[in-house]
């Protein structure tokens, strides 16, 4: 079932590439496996999936320790507390939600090698959301880029939940404009609710969970 879901998502991604006149291999699928079991992740791996995204540091570390499979890559996609950085520093190939310099410093201090980083943008100025405003991203980029072992590759966002995927389009377009201006090659944006629109607006990573795995279990 995961194999079929994955094939369908990949097909929708490549159709969106065609619509936008983009190369079909210019966007990759990050499977959001938070709260999914080891068996479920293994099934996705067997279907060809190699990149997995986790929100919680301890869960990422535990899964990475069990699932030592060739070519598998772990992405930390949730907001990190400084004292949780230690859980992901060894296992994460990329961190998608860097939004505070303290977290970046701690990651740089603890990571054994280079970690790819995305700065999280708070696209809608939501008080409760993680992320840095569009205006403050250039200053943040300068600070994080100065740290050892962190390679800032792009920007990431999670727009407010909306009924229609079109509601996300203006945010995604603004993300692309800023990434271009800052010469950042990667854009991590688009989830089950809006990944095709994200691809049309320049995403290079889409983070899809429920459309691949079905509804998330409440706890594992
Ligand atoms: C859970 C989550 C996703 C995936 O959401 P779905 O709606 O299941 O596709 C993507 N990005 C982040 C940051 C998440 O927390």
Coordinates of C-alpha atoms and ligand atoms in Angstrom, one line a residue:
X1 CA 0.0 0.0 0.0
X2 CA 2.8 2.4 0.8
X3 CA 4.4 1.5 -2.5
X4 CA 1.2 2.5 -4.3
X5 CA 0.7 5.7 -2.3
X6 CA 4.3 6.7 -2.9
X7 CA 4.1 6.0 -6.7
X8 CA 0.9 8.2 -6.7
X9 CA 2.6 11.1 -4.8
X10 CA 5.7 10.9 -7.1
X11 CA 3.4 11.0 -10.1
X12 CA 1.6 14.1 -8.9
X13 CA 5.0 15.7 -8.1
X14 CA 6.2 15.0 -11.6
X15 CA 3.0 16.3 -13.2
X16 CA 3.4 19.5 -11.2
X17 CA 6.9 19.8 -12.5
X18 CA 5.7 19.4 -16.1
X19 CA 3.0 22.1 -15.5
X20 CA 5.7 24.4 -14.1
X21 CA 8.2 23.6 -16.8
X22 CA 10.7 22.2 -14.3
X23 CA 12.9 19.2 -14.6
X24 CA 11.2 16.2 -13.0
X25 CA 14.3 15.3 -10.9
X26 CA 14.5 18.8 -9.4
X27 CA 12.3 18.0 -6.5
X28 CA 12.6 15.2 -3.9
X29 CA 10.1 13.5 -1.7
X30 CA 10.8 13.6 2.1
X31 CA 8.6 11.0 3.8
X32 CA 7.4 12.4 7.1
X33 CA 7.5 9.3 9.4
X34 CA 6.7 10.9 12.7
X35 CA 4.8 8.4 15.0
X36 CA 5.0 5.7 12.3
X37 CA 6.3 2.4 13.4
X38 CA 9.7 0.8 12.4
X39 CA 7.8 -1.7 10.3
X40 CA 6.0 1.0 8.4
X41 CA 9.2 2.8 7.7
X42 CA 10.8 -0.4 6.5
X43 CA 8.0 -1.0 4.1
X44 CA 8.5 2.5 2.7
X45 CA 12.2 1.9 2.4
X46 CA 11.5 -1.3 0.5
X47 CA 9.4 0.6 -1.9
X48 CA 12.4 2.8 -2.7
X49 CA 12.1 5.7 -0.2
X50 CA 15.4 6.8 1.3
X51 CA 14.7 10.2 3.0
X52 CA 12.7 10.3 6.2
X53 CA 11.6 13.3 8.3
X54 CA 11.0 13.2 12.0
X55 CA 9.7 16.0 14.3
X56 CA 10.9 14.8 17.7
X57 CA 14.6 14.5 18.5
X58 CA 14.4 11.4 20.6
X59 CA 12.2 9.6 18.1
X60 CA 14.6 10.4 15.3
X61 CA 17.6 9.1 17.3
X62 CA 15.8 5.9 18.2
X63 CA 14.6 5.1 14.7
X64 CA 18.0 6.0 13.2
X65 CA 19.7 3.6 15.7
X66 CA 17.4 0.7 14.7
X67 CA 17.1 1.4 11.0
X68 CA 20.7 1.3 9.8
X69 CA 19.9 0.8 6.2
X70 CA 22.1 1.6 3.2
X71 CA 21.5 5.1 1.8
X72 CA 18.9 6.0 4.4
X73 CA 18.9 9.7 5.4
X74 CA 17.2 11.2 8.4
X75 CA 15.9 14.8 8.4
X76 CA 15.0 16.7 11.5
X77 CA 11.9 18.7 10.6
X78 CA 10.5 19.8 13.9
X79 CA 11.3 22.8 16.1
X80 CA 14.3 21.9 18.2
X81 CA 15.0 23.0 21.8
X82 CA 18.6 23.6 22.5
X83 CA 18.7 20.7 25.0
X84 CA 17.2 18.4 22.4
X85 CA 19.8 19.1 19.7
X86 CA 22.0 16.4 21.2
X87 CA 19.5 13.8 20.0
X88 CA 19.7 14.7 16.4
X89 CA 23.3 15.9 16.0
X90 CA 24.7 12.5 15.3
X91 CA 22.0 11.1 13.1
X92 CA 20.5 13.9 11.1
X93 CA 21.7 14.4 7.5
X94 CA 19.7 17.6 7.4
X95 CA 17.8 20.0 9.8
X96 CA 14.8 21.8 8.2
X97 CA 13.6 24.0 11.0
X98 CA 16.5 26.1 12.2
X99 CA 15.0 29.3 13.6
X100 CA 17.2 30.3 16.4
X101 CA 20.9 31.0 16.5
X102 CA 21.3 29.2 19.9
X103 CA 20.0 26.0 18.3
X104 CA 22.3 26.4 15.3
X105 CA 25.3 27.0 17.6
X106 CA 24.6 23.9 19.6
X107 CA 24.2 21.8 16.4
X108 CA 27.5 23.1 15.1
X109 CA 29.1 22.3 18.4
X110 CA 27.8 18.7 18.5
X111 CA 27.6 17.5 14.9
X112 CA 30.4 15.1 13.9
X113 CA 30.3 16.2 10.3
X114 CA 28.5 18.7 8.0
X115 CA 24.8 19.0 8.5
X116 CA 22.6 20.6 5.8
X117 CA 20.4 23.3 7.2
X118 CA 17.2 25.1 6.2
X119 CA 16.2 28.3 7.9
X120 CA 12.5 28.2 8.9
X121 CA 10.5 31.2 7.7
X122 CA 7.3 32.2 9.7
X123 CA 5.5 33.0 6.4
X124 CA 2.3 34.3 7.9
X125 CA 3.6 36.1 11.0
X126 CA 1.7 33.7 13.2
X127 CA 2.6 34.3 16.9
X128 CA 2.5 30.7 17.8
X129 CA 4.5 29.4 15.0
X130 CA 8.2 28.7 14.8
X131 CA 10.3 30.5 12.3
X132 CA 11.9 33.8 11.5
X133 CA 10.2 36.6 9.6
X134 CA 11.0 37.2 5.9
X135 CA 12.7 40.4 6.9
X136 CA 14.9 38.8 9.5
X137 CA 16.1 35.9 7.4
X138 CA 19.1 37.7 5.7
X139 CA 20.6 38.6 9.2
X140 CA 20.0 35.0 10.4
X141 CA 21.6 33.6 7.3
X142 CA 24.7 35.6 7.9
X143 CA 25.0 34.4 11.5
X144 CA 24.3 30.7 10.8
X145 CA 26.6 30.6 7.8
X146 CA 29.5 31.7 10.0
X147 CA 29.2 28.5 12.0
X148 CA 31.4 25.5 11.4
X149 CA 29.8 22.3 10.1
X150 CA 26.5 23.9 9.2
X151 CA 25.8 24.3 5.5
X152 CA 22.8 26.5 5.0
X153 CA 21.3 25.1 1.8
X154 CA 17.8 26.7 1.8
X155 CA 14.6 27.9 3.4
X156 CA 11.7 26.0 4.9
X157 CA 8.1 26.8 5.8
X158 CA 4.9 25.4 7.0
X159 CA 2.0 27.8 6.0
X160 CA -1.1 28.0 8.1
X161 CA -3.6 25.2 7.7
X162 CA -6.1 26.1 5.0
X163 CA -9.0 24.3 3.2
X164 CA -7.5 24.9 -0.2
X165 CA -4.0 24.3 -1.4
X166 CA -4.2 27.6 -3.4
X167 CA -4.1 29.5 -0.1
X168 CA -0.4 28.5 0.3
X169 CA 0.6 29.7 -3.1
X170 CA 1.5 33.4 -2.2
X171 CA 3.6 32.2 0.7
X172 CA 5.5 29.7 -1.5
X173 CA 6.0 32.3 -4.2
X174 CA 7.5 34.7 -1.6
X175 CA 9.8 31.9 -0.3
X176 CA 11.1 31.3 -3.8
X177 CA 11.7 35.0 -4.4
X178 CA 13.7 35.2 -1.2
X179 CA 15.7 32.0 -1.8
X180 CA 16.6 33.3 -5.2
X181 CA 17.7 36.6 -3.9
X182 CA 19.9 35.0 -1.2
X183 CA 21.2 32.4 -3.7
X184 CA 20.0 29.5 -1.7
X185 CA 19.4 26.5 -3.9
X186 CA 16.9 24.5 -1.8
X187 CA 13.3 25.1 -0.7
X188 CA 11.6 22.7 1.7
X189 CA 7.9 23.4 1.4
X190 CA 4.6 21.6 0.8
X191 CA 2.9 18.9 2.8
X192 CA -0.1 16.6 2.0
X193 CA -2.4 19.6 1.8
X194 CA -0.4 21.6 -0.7
X195 CA 2.7 19.8 -2.1
X196 CA 1.7 20.2 -5.8
X197 CA 1.3 23.9 -5.4
X198 CA 4.7 24.0 -3.6
X199 CA 6.3 22.1 -6.6
X200 CA 4.8 24.6 -9.0
X201 CA 6.3 27.4 -6.9
X202 CA 9.8 26.0 -6.7
X203 CA 10.0 23.5 -3.9
X204 CA 13.0 21.2 -4.0
X205 CA 11.9 19.1 -1.1
X206 CA 8.2 18.3 -0.3
X207 CA 7.5 16.9 3.2
X208 CA 4.6 14.4 2.9
X209 CA 3.3 12.3 5.7
X210 CA -0.4 11.3 5.7
X211 CA -0.8 11.0 1.9
X212 CA 2.0 8.3 2.0
X213 CA 1.3 6.5 5.2
X214 CA -2.3 7.2 5.9
X215 CA -3.5 8.8 9.1
X216 CA -0.8 9.0 11.8
X217 CA -1.1 6.7 14.8
X218 CA -1.8 8.8 18.0
X219 CA 1.3 7.3 19.7
X220 CA 3.8 4.6 18.9
Ligands
LIG1 C1 3.8 16.5 10.1 C2 4.6 17.5 9.2 C3 4.6 17.3 7.8 C4 3.7 16.3 7.1 O1 2.4 16.6 7.2 P1 1.3 15.8 6.4 O2 0.1 16.6 6.4 O3 1.1 14.5 7.1 O4 1.8 15.5 5.0 C5 5.4 18.2 7.1 N1 6.2 19.1 7.7 C6 6.2 19.3 9.1 C7 7.1 20.3 9.7 C8 5.4 18.5 9.9 O5 5.4 18.6 11.2

